[in-house]
Coordinates of C-alpha atoms and ligand atoms in Angstrom, one line a residue:
X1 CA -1.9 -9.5 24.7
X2 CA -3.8 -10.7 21.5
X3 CA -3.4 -7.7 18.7
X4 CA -7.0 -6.8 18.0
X5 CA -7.8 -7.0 14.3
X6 CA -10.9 -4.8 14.4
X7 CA -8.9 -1.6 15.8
X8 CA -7.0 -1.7 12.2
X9 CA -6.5 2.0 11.7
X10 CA -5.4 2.4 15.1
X11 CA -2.5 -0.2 15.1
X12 CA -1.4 0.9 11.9
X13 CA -1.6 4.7 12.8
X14 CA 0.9 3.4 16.0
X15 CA 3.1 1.3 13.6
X16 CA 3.6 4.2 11.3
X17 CA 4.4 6.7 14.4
X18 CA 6.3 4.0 16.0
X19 CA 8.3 3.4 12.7
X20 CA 9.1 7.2 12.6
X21 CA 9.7 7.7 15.8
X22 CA 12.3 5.4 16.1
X23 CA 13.9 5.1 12.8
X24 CA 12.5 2.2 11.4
X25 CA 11.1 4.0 8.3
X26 CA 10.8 7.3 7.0
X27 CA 8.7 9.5 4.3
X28 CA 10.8 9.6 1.5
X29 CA 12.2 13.6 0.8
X30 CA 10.1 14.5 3.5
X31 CA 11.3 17.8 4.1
X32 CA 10.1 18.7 0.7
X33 CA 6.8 17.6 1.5
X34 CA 7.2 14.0 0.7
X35 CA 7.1 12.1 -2.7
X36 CA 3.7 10.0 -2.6
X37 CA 4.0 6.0 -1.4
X38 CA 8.0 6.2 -1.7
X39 CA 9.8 5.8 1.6
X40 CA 13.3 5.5 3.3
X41 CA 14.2 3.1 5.7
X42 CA 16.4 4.3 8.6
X43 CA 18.8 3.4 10.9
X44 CA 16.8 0.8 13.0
X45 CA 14.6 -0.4 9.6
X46 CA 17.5 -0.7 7.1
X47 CA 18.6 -3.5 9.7
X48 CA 15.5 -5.0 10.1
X49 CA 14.7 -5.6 6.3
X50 CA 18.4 -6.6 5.8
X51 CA 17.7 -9.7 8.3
X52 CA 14.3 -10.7 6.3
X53 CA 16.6 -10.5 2.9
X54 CA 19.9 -12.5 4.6
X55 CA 17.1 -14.8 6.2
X56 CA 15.5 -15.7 2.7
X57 CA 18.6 -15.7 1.4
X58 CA 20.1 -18.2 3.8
X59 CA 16.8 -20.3 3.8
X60 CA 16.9 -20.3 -0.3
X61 CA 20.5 -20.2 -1.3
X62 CA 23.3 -20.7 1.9
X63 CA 21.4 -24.4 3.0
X64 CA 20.7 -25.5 0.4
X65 CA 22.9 -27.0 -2.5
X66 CA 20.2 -26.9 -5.2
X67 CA 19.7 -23.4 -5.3
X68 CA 22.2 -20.7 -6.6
X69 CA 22.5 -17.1 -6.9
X70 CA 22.5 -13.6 -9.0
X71 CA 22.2 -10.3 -8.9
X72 CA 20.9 -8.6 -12.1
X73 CA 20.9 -5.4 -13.6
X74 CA 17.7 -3.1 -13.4
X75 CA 17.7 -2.0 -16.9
X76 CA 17.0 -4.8 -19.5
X77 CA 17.1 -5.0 -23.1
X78 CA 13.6 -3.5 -24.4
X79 CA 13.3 -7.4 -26.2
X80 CA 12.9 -8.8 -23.1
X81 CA 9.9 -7.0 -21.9
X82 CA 8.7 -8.0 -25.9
X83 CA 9.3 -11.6 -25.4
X84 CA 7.6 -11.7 -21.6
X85 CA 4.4 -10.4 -22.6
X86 CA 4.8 -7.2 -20.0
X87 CA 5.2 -4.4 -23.1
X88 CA 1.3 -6.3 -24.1
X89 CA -0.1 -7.4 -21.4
X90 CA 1.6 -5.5 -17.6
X91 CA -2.0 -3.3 -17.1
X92 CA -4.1 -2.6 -14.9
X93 CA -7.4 -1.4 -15.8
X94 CA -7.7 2.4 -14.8
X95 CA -11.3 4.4 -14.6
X96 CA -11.4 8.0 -13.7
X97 CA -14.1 9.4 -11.9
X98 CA -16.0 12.0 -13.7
X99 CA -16.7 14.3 -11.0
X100 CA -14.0 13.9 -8.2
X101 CA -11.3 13.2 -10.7
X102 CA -9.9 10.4 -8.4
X103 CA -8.4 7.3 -10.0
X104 CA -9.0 3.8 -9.4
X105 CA -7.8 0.1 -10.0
X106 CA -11.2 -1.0 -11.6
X107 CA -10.7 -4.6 -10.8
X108 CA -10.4 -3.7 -7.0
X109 CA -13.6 -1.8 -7.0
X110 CA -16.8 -4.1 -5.8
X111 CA -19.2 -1.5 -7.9
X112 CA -16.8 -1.3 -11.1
X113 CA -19.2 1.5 -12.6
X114 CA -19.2 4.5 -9.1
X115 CA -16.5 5.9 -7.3
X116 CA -16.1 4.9 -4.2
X117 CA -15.8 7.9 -3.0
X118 CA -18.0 10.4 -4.3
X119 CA -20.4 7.9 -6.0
X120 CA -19.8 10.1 -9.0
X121 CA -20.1 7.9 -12.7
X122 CA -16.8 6.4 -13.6
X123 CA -15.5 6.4 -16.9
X124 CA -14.7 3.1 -19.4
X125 CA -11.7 1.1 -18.3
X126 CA -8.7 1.7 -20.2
X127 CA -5.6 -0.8 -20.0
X128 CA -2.8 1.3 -18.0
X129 CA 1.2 -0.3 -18.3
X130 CA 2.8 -0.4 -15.1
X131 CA 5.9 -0.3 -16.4
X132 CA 8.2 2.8 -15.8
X133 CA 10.0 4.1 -19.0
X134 CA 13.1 6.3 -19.7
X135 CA 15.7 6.6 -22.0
X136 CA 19.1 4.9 -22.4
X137 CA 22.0 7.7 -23.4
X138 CA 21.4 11.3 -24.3
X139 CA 18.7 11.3 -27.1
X140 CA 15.2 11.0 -26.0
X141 CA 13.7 9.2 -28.9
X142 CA 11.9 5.9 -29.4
X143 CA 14.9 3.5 -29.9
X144 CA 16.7 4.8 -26.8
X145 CA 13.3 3.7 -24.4
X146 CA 14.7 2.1 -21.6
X147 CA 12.6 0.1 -18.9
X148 CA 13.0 -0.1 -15.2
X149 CA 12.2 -4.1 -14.4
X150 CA 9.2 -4.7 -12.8
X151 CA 9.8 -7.7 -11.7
X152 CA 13.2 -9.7 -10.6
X153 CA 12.5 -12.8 -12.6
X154 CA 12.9 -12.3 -16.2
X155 CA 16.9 -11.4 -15.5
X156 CA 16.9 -14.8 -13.8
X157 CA 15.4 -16.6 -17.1
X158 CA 17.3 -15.0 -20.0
X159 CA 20.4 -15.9 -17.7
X160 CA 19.5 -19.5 -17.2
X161 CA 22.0 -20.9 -19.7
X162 CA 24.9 -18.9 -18.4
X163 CA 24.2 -20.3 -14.8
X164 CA 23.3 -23.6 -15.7
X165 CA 26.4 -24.1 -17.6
X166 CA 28.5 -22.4 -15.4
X167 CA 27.5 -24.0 -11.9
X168 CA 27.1 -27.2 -13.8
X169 CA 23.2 -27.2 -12.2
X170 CA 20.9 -29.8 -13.1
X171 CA 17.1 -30.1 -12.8
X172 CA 15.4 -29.7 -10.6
X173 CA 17.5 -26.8 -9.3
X174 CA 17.1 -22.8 -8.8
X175 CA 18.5 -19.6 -9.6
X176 CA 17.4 -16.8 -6.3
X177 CA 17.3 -12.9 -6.9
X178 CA 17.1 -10.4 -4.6
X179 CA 16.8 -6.6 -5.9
X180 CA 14.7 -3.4 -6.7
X181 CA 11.7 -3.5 -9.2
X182 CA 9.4 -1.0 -10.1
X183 CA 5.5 -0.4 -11.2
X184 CA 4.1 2.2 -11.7
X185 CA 0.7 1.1 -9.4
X186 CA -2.0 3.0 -10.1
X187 CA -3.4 3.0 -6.3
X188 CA -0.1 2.5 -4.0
X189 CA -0.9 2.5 -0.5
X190 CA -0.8 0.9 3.0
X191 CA 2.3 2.2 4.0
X192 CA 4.9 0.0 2.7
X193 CA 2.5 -2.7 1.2
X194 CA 2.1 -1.3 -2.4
X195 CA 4.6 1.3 -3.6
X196 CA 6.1 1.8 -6.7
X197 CA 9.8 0.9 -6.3
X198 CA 10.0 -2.0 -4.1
X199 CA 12.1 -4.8 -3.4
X200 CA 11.7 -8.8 -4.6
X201 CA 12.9 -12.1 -3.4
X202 CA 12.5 -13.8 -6.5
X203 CA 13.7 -18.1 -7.0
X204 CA 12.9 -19.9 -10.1
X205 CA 12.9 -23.4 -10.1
X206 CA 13.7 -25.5 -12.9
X207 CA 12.1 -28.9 -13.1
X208 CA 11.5 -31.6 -15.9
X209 CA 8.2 -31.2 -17.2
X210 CA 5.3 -33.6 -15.5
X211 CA 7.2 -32.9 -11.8
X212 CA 6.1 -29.6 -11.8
X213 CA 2.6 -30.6 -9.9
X214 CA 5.1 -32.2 -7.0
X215 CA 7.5 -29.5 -6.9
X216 CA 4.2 -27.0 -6.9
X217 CA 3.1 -28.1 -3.5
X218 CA 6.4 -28.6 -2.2
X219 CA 7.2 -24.7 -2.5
X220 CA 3.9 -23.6 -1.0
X221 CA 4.2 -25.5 2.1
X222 CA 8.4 -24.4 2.0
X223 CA 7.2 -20.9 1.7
X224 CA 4.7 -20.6 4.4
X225 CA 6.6 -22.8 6.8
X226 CA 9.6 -19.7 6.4
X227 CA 7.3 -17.1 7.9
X228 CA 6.5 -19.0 10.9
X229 CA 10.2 -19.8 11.4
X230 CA 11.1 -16.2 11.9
X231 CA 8.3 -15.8 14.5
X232 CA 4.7 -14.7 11.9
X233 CA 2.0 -16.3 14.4
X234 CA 0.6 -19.3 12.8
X235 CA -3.2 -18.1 13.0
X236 CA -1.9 -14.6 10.8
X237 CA -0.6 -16.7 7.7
X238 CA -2.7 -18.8 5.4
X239 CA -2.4 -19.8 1.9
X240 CA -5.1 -19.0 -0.8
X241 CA -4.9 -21.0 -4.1
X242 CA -6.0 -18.6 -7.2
X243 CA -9.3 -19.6 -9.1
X244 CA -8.4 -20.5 -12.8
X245 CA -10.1 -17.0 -14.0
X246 CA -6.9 -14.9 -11.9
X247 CA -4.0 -16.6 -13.1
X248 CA -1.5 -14.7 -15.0
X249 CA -1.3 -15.3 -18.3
X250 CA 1.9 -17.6 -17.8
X251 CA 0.8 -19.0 -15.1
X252 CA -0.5 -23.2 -14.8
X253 CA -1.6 -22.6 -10.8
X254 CA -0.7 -19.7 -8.3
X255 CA -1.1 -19.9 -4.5
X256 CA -0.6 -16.9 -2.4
X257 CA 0.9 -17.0 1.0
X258 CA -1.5 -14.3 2.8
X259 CA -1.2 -12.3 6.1
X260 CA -3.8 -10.7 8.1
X261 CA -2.8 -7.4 7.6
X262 CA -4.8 -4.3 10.1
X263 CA -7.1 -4.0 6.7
X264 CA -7.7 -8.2 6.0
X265 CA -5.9 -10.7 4.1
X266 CA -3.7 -9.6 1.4
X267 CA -0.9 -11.1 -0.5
X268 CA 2.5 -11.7 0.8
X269 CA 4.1 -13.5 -1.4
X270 CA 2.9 -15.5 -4.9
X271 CA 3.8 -19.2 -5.5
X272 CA 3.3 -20.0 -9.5
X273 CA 3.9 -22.9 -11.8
X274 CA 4.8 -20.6 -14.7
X275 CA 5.5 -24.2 -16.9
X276 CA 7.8 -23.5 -19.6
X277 CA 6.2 -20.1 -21.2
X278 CA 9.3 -18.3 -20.1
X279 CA 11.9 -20.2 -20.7
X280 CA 9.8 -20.9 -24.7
X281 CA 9.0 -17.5 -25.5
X282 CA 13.0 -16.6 -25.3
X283 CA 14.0 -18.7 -27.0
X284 CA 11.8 -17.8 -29.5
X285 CA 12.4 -14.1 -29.4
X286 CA 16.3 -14.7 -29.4
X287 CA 16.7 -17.2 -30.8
X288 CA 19.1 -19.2 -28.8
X289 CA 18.6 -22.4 -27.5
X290 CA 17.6 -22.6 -24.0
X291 CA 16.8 -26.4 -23.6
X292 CA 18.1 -28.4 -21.0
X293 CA 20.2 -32.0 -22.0
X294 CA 20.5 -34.5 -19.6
X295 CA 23.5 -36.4 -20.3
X296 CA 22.6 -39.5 -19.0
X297 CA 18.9 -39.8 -20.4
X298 CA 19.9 -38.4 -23.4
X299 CA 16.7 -36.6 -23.3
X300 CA 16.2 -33.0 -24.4
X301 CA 13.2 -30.6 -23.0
X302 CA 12.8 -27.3 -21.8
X303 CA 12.5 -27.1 -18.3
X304 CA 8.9 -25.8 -16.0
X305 CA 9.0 -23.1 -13.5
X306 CA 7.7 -23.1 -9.9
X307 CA 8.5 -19.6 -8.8
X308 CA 8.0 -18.4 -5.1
X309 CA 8.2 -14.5 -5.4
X310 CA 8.4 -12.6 -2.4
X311 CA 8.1 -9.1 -0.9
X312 CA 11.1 -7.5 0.8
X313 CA 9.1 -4.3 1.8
X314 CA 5.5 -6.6 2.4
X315 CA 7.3 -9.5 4.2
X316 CA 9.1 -6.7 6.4
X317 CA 5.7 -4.9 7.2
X318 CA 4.1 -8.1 8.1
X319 CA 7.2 -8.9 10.7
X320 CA 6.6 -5.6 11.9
X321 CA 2.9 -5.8 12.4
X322 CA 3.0 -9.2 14.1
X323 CA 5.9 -8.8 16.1
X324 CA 4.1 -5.7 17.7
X325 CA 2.3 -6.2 21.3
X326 CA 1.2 -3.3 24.0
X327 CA 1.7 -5.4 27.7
X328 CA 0.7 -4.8 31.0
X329 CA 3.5 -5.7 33.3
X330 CA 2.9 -7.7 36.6
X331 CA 3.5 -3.7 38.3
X332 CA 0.5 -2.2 36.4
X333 CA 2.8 -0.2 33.9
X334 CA 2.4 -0.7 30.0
X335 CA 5.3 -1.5 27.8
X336 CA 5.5 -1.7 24.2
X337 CA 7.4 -4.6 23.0
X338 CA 8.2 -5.9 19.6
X339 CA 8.5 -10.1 19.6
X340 CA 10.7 -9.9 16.9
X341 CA 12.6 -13.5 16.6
X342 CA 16.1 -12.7 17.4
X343 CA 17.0 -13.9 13.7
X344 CA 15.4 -10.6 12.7
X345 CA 15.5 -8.4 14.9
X346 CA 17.4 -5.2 13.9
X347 CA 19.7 -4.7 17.4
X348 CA 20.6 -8.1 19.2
X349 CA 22.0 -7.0 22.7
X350 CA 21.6 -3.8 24.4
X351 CA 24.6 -2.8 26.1
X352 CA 23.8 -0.9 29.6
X353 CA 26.0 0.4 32.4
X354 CA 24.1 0.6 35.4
X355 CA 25.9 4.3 36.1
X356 CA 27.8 6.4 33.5
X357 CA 31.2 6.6 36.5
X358 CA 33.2 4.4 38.8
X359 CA 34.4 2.5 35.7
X360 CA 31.2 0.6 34.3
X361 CA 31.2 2.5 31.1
X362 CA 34.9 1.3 30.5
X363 CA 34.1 -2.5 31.3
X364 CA 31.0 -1.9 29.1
X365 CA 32.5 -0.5 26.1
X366 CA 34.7 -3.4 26.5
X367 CA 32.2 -6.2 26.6
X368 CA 30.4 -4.3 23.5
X369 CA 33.8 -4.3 21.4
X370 CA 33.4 -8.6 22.3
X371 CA 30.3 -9.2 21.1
X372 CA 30.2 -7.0 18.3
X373 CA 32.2 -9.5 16.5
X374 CA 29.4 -11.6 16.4
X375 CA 26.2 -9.8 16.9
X376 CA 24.9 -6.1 16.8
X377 CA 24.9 -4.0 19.4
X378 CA 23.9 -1.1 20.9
X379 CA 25.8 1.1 23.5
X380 CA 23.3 3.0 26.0
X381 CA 24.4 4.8 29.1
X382 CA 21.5 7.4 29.9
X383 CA 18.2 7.9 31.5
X384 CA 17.3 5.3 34.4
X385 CA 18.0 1.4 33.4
X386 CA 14.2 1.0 33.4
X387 CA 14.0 3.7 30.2
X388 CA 16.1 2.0 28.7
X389 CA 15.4 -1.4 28.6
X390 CA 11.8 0.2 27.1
X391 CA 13.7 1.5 24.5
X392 CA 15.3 -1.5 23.8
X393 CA 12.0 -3.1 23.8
X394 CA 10.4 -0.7 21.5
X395 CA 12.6 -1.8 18.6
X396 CA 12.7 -5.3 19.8
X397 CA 15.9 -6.1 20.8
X398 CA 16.0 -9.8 22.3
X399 CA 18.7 -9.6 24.9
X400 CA 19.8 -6.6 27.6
X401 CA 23.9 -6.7 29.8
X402 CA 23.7 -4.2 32.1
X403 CA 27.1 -3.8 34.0
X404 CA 26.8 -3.0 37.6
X405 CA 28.6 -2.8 41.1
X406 CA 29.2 -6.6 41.1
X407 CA 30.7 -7.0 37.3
X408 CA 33.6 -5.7 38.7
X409 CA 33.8 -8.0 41.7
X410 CA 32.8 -11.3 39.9
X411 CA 33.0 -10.8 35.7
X412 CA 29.5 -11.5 35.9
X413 CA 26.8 -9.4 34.2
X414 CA 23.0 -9.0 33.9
X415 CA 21.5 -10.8 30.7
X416 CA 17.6 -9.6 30.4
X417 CA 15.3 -11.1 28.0
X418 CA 12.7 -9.0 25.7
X419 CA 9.9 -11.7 25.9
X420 CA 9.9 -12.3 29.7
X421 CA 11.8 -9.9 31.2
X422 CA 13.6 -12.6 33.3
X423 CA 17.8 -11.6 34.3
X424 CA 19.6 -13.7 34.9
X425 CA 23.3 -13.5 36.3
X426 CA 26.0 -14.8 33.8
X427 CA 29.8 -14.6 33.2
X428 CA 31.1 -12.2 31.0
X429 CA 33.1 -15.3 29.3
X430 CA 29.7 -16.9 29.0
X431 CA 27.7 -14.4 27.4
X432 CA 28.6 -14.8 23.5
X433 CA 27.8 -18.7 23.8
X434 CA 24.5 -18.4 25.9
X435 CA 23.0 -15.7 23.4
X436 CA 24.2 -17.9 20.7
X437 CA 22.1 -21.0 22.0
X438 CA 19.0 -18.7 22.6
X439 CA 19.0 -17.4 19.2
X440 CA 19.2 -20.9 17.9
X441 CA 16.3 -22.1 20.3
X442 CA 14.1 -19.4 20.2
X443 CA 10.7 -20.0 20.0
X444 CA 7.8 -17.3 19.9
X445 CA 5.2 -17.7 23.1
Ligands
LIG1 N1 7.7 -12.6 -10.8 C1 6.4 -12.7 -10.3 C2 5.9 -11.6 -9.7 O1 6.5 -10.5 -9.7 P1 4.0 -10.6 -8.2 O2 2.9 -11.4 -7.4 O3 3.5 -9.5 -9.1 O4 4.8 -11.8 -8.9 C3 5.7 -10.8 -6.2 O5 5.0 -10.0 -7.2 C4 5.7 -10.2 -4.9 O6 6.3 -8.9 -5.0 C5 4.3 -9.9 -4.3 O7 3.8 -11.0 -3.6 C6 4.6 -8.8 -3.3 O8 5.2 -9.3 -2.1 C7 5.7 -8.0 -4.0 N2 5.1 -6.8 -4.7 C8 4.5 -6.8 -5.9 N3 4.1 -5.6 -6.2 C9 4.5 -4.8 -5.2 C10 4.3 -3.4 -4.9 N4 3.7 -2.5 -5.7 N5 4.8 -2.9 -3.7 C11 5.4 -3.8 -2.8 N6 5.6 -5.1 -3.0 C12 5.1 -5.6 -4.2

């Protein structure tokens, strides 16, 4: 069934339920209330984002043997955010209304001058740093300020002599990131889509100046062809380039990759030929030479940027939303099913003994303790098997074994499948290599 774009409120109002319901994501400290756009993923959603993070990471680092990578530290020598142009210019522009009090991101407002809510007169702009601040060590004063990193990338930059040397890399070649960054937003929202700790999938890529154009479109056709790999319908992603009046101030060109979110198209992810500023402006600030020299053109230059930046909490939302689909069954009954592709999905095979006696939970527990080794699982022996393959298909999970009368006849088993609800009889020998080859084939209907 095609999701309906016009009934926004209402799919998101079911994701959000859905998400609670059965632990994909929770509010955070909820039983104090909750702590405004911060949430926890549980059980079910801590898997689910941890396959979007492995699959980047497998797509930008594991296959490929230009790309290498780190894992930072949060907090980041105050010169840093100096040198990047964040202490300057990380702002939004925040106007207050004058009646309701409310606060808004002027630049997202289409009358910049009236709430949107009240119609009351707004005030002047005034520049607002997203940055989060604290203080390093036990005295509060203005030498210990501290900031949490709002974005991935500069720990990737001021470390790109370290890595270069030490993986002997040469351009073109990239250093990936995965990790937490924070901003303080001054209108979070959307459930997960704009928070203020978050998590990035950050790879810069190094190229010689004048291939950057090349390397440019490259990434933005690498980046949008990952989200249909893992199952985002094509017609949902599309790619908008920035006009020249949006760009960041590093930034040569941007494209973003966008999904139809319940609410419109919104950003995803950001690709941006950041040329040299970064790398240029660190060097300048510390001092330290941060060129690249290629032994065997004896030439000396400071490498470009082309930098695909990614959301782990955005990218995870939009797998959500597009995996979801309510289906009427051939019998009249409704089912909710989430097409996750099996790469992502948070559960891989359902384990299910037909009765909980006469020895099928023992043979169960037993196939489980198999295929654990390669895939997760998850044991389920109550309610009728009809419940629970709806269970299983409310979180997704590709592939049902359901142990019955005959398993202990034949070492055969039931193997259902999420999309088309086909079983089909297999061996118990056979069932690690069959699910192996549908995960590798898998294509979305
Ligand atoms: N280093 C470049 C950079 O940080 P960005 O477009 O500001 O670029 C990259 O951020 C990605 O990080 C976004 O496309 C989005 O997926 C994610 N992101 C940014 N701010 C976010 C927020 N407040 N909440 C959730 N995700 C966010």
């Amino acid at each position: 069934m095609a999701k309906e774009k016009e009934n926004e409120n209402n799919l998101m109002d079911k994701i959000v339920s859905l998400a609670k319901r059965r632990g994909f994501v929770f509010q955070s400290s909820e039983v104090y209330g909750g702590l405004n756009s911060c949430w926890d993923y549980g059980p079910i959603g801590v898997e689910l984002k941890r396959n979007v993070k492995n699959a980047w990471w497998e797509a930008m680092v594991h296959r490929r043997n230009d790309i290498v990578g780190v894992d930072c530290a949060i907090l980041m020598s105050p010169k840093v955010w100096e040198a990047s142009g964040h202490l300057k210019n990380f702002t939004d522009p925040l106007v207050d209304c004058k009646e309701c009090k409310k606060r808004w991101r002027q630049d997202k407002l289409t009358d910049p001058k009236h709430c949107p809510e009240c119609n009351g007169e707004l005030t002047e702009a005034r520049n607002f740093n997203l940055m989060f601040k604290t203080f390093m060590g036990p005295v509060e004063d203005s030498s210990a300020v501290v900031y949490m990193r709002p974005e991935t990338a500069q720990g990737i930059f001021v470390n790109f002599k370290n890595v270069q040397t030490s993986s002997r890399m040469k351009p073109p070649f990239g250093i990936a990131q995965v990790g937490k960054s924070f901003r303080n937003e001054i209108t979070p929202g959307n459930f997960t889509f704009r928070t203020r700790e978050f998590e990035q999938m950050e790879m810069e890529f190094f190229v010689k100046p004048g291939e950057d154009e090349q390397w440019y479109k490259y990434w933005v056709e690498e980046r949008r062809k990952w989200y249909s790999q893992f199952g985002i319908k094509e017609e949902n992603i599309r790619i908008r380039e920035h006009a020249k009046n949006e760009l960041a101030h590093y930034a040569k060109g941007c494209a973003d990759v966008e999904y139809l979110y319940p609410w419109g198209w919104d950003e995803l992810e950001g690709i941006a030929n950041r040329t040299d500023f970064d790398l240029k402006t660190h060097q300048e600030h510390s001092g330290k030479d941060l060129s690249y020299f290629d032994d065997q053109t004896k030439e000396k230059y400071l490498p470009y940027v082309i930098e695909p930046a990614a959301g782990a909490d955005r990218a995870t939302l939009a797998f959500l939303l597009d995996a979801y689909d309510e289906e009427v069954k051939e019998n009249g009954e409704s089912r909710v099913v989430l097409h996750f592709h099996p790469k992502i999905a948070p559960i891989k095979v359902a384990i299910l003994p037909l009765v909980k006696k006469d020895g099928l939970p023992d043979i169960a527990e037993k196939i489980e303790s198999e295929l654990r080794e390669f895939y997760t699982t998850f044991y389920d022996e109550s309610g009728s098997i009809g419940k629970r393959y709806a269970r299983q298909d409310e979180i997704g999970t590709p592939f049902g074994v359901t142990i019955d009368y005959q398993t202990k006849d034949d070492d055969t088993v039931t193997l259902r499948f999420r999309d088309s609800m086909e079983q089909r009889r297999v061996s118990i020998k056979d069932l690690v290599s069959i699910i192996r080859e549908e995960i590798k084939n898998y294509k979305r209907k």
